[in-house]
Tab-separated table of C-alpha atoms in Angstrom:
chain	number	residue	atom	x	y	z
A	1	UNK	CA	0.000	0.000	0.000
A	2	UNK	CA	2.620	2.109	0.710
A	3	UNK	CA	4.155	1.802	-2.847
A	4	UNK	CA	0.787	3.211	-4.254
A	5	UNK	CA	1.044	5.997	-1.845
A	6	UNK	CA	4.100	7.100	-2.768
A	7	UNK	CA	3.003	7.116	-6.482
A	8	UNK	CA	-0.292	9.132	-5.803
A	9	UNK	CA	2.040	11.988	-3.813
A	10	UNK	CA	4.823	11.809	-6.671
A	11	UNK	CA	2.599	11.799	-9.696
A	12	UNK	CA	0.334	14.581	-8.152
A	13	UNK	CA	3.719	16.829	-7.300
A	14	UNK	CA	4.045	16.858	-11.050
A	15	UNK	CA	0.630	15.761	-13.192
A	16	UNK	CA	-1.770	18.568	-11.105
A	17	UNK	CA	0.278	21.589	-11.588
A	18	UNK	CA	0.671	20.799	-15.419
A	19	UNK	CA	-2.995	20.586	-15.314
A	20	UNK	CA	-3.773	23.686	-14.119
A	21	UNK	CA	-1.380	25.723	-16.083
A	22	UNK	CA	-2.061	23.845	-19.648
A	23	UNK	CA	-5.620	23.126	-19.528
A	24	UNK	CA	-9.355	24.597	-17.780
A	25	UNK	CA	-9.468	22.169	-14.669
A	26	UNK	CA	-10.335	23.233	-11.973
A	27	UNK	CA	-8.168	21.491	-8.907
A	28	UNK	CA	-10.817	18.805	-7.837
A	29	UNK	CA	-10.687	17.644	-11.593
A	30	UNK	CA	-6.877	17.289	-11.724
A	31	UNK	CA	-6.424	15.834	-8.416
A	32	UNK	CA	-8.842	13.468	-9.766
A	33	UNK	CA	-7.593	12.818	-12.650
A	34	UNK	CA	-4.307	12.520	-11.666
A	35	UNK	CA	-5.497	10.077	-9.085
A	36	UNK	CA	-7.318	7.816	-11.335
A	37	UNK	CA	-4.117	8.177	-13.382
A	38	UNK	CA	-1.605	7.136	-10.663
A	39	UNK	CA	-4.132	3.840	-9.741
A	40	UNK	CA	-4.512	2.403	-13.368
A	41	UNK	CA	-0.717	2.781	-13.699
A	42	UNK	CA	0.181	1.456	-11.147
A	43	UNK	CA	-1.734	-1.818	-11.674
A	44	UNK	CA	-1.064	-2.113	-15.282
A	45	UNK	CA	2.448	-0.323	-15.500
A	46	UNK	CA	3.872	-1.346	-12.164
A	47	UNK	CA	2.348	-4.777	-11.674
A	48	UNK	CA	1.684	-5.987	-14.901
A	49	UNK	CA	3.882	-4.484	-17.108
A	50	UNK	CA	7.464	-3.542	-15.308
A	51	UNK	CA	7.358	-7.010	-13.660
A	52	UNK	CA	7.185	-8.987	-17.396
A	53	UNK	CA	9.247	-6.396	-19.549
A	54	UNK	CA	11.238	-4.486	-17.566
A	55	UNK	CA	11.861	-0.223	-16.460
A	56	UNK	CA	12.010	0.524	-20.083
A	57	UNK	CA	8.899	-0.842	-21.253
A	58	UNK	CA	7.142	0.194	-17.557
A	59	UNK	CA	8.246	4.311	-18.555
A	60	UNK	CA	7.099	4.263	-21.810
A	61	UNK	CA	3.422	2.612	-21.210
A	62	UNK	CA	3.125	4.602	-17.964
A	63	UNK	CA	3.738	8.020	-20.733
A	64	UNK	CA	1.751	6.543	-23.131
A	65	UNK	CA	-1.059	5.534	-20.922
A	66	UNK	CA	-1.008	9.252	-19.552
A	67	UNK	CA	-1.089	11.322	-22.607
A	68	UNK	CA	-4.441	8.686	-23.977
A	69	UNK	CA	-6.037	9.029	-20.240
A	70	UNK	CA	-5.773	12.969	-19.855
A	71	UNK	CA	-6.781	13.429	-23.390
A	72	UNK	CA	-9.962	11.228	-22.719
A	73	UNK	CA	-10.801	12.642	-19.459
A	74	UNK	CA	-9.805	16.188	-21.142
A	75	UNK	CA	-11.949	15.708	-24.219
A	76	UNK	CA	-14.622	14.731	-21.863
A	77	UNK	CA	-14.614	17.717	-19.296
A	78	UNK	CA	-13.414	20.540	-22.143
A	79	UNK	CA	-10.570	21.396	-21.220
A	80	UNK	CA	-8.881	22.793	-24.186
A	81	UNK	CA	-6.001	20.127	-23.844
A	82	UNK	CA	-3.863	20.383	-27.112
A	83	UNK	CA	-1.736	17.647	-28.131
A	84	UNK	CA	1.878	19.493	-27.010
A	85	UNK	CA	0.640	20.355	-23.999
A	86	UNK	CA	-0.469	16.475	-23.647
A	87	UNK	CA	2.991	15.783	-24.509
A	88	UNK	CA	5.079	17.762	-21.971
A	89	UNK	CA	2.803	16.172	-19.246
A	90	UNK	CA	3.467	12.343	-20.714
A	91	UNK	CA	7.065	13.117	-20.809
A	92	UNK	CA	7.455	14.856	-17.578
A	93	UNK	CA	4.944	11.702	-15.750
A	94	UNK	CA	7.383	9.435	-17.760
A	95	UNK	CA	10.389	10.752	-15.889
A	96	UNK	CA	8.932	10.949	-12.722
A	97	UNK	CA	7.577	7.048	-13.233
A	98	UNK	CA	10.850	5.985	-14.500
A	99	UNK	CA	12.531	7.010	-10.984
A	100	UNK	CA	9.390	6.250	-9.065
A	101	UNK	CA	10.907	2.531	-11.040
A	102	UNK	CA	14.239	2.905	-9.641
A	103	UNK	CA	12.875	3.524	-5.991
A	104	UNK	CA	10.438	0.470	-6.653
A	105	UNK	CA	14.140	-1.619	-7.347
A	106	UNK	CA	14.875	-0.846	-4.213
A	107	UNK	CA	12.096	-2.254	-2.334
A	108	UNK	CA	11.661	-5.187	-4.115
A	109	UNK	CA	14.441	-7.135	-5.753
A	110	UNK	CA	11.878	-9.423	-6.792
A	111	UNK	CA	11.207	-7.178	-10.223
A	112	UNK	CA	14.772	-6.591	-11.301
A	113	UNK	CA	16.643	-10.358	-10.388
């Protein structure tokens, strides 16, 4: 549980204030969002994913998976999300993830042996 929380706190740090600057949601929406975000990566990228391919393959779904989710959830709420500005925030939640990756090594061998 504790792995989750630190994901939810790191991915907010980074995913709501991108929000708010790029794009018309208001702060409940893009703590949402970047909630709902953090949990559907976390069990696809970091439980599916990282443990069968690897840190490389983890980072780039967890980017993918965040430009396709905002733009949904964007599209759906209006809020004016164009595709750089989806970029910048899948690259910048690809960074964080790929550490967040490096800090999961760390507490569980189990992925990288």
């Amino acid at each position: 549980m504790s792995k989750l929380l630190v994901k939810l706190v790191l991915n907010a740090l980074f995913t709501v204030p991108l929000l708010l600057y790029f794009s018309n949601a208001t702060l409940f929406q893009a703590l949402m969002a970047s909630g709902s975000l953090s949990i559907l990566a976390f069990f696809l990228g970091d439980q599916w994913i990282l443990d069968e391919f690897g840190n490389g393959a983890a980072t780039l779904a967890d980017g993918l998976l965040a430009a396709l989710f905002l733009w949904a959830v964007g599209t759906a709420y209006y809020w004016g999300l164009s595709w750089p500005e989806l970029a910048v925030i899948a690259v910048v939640t690809a960074a964080v993830e790929f550490g967040y990756h490096l800090l999961l090594r760390k507490w569980d061998v189990r992925w990288y042996s």
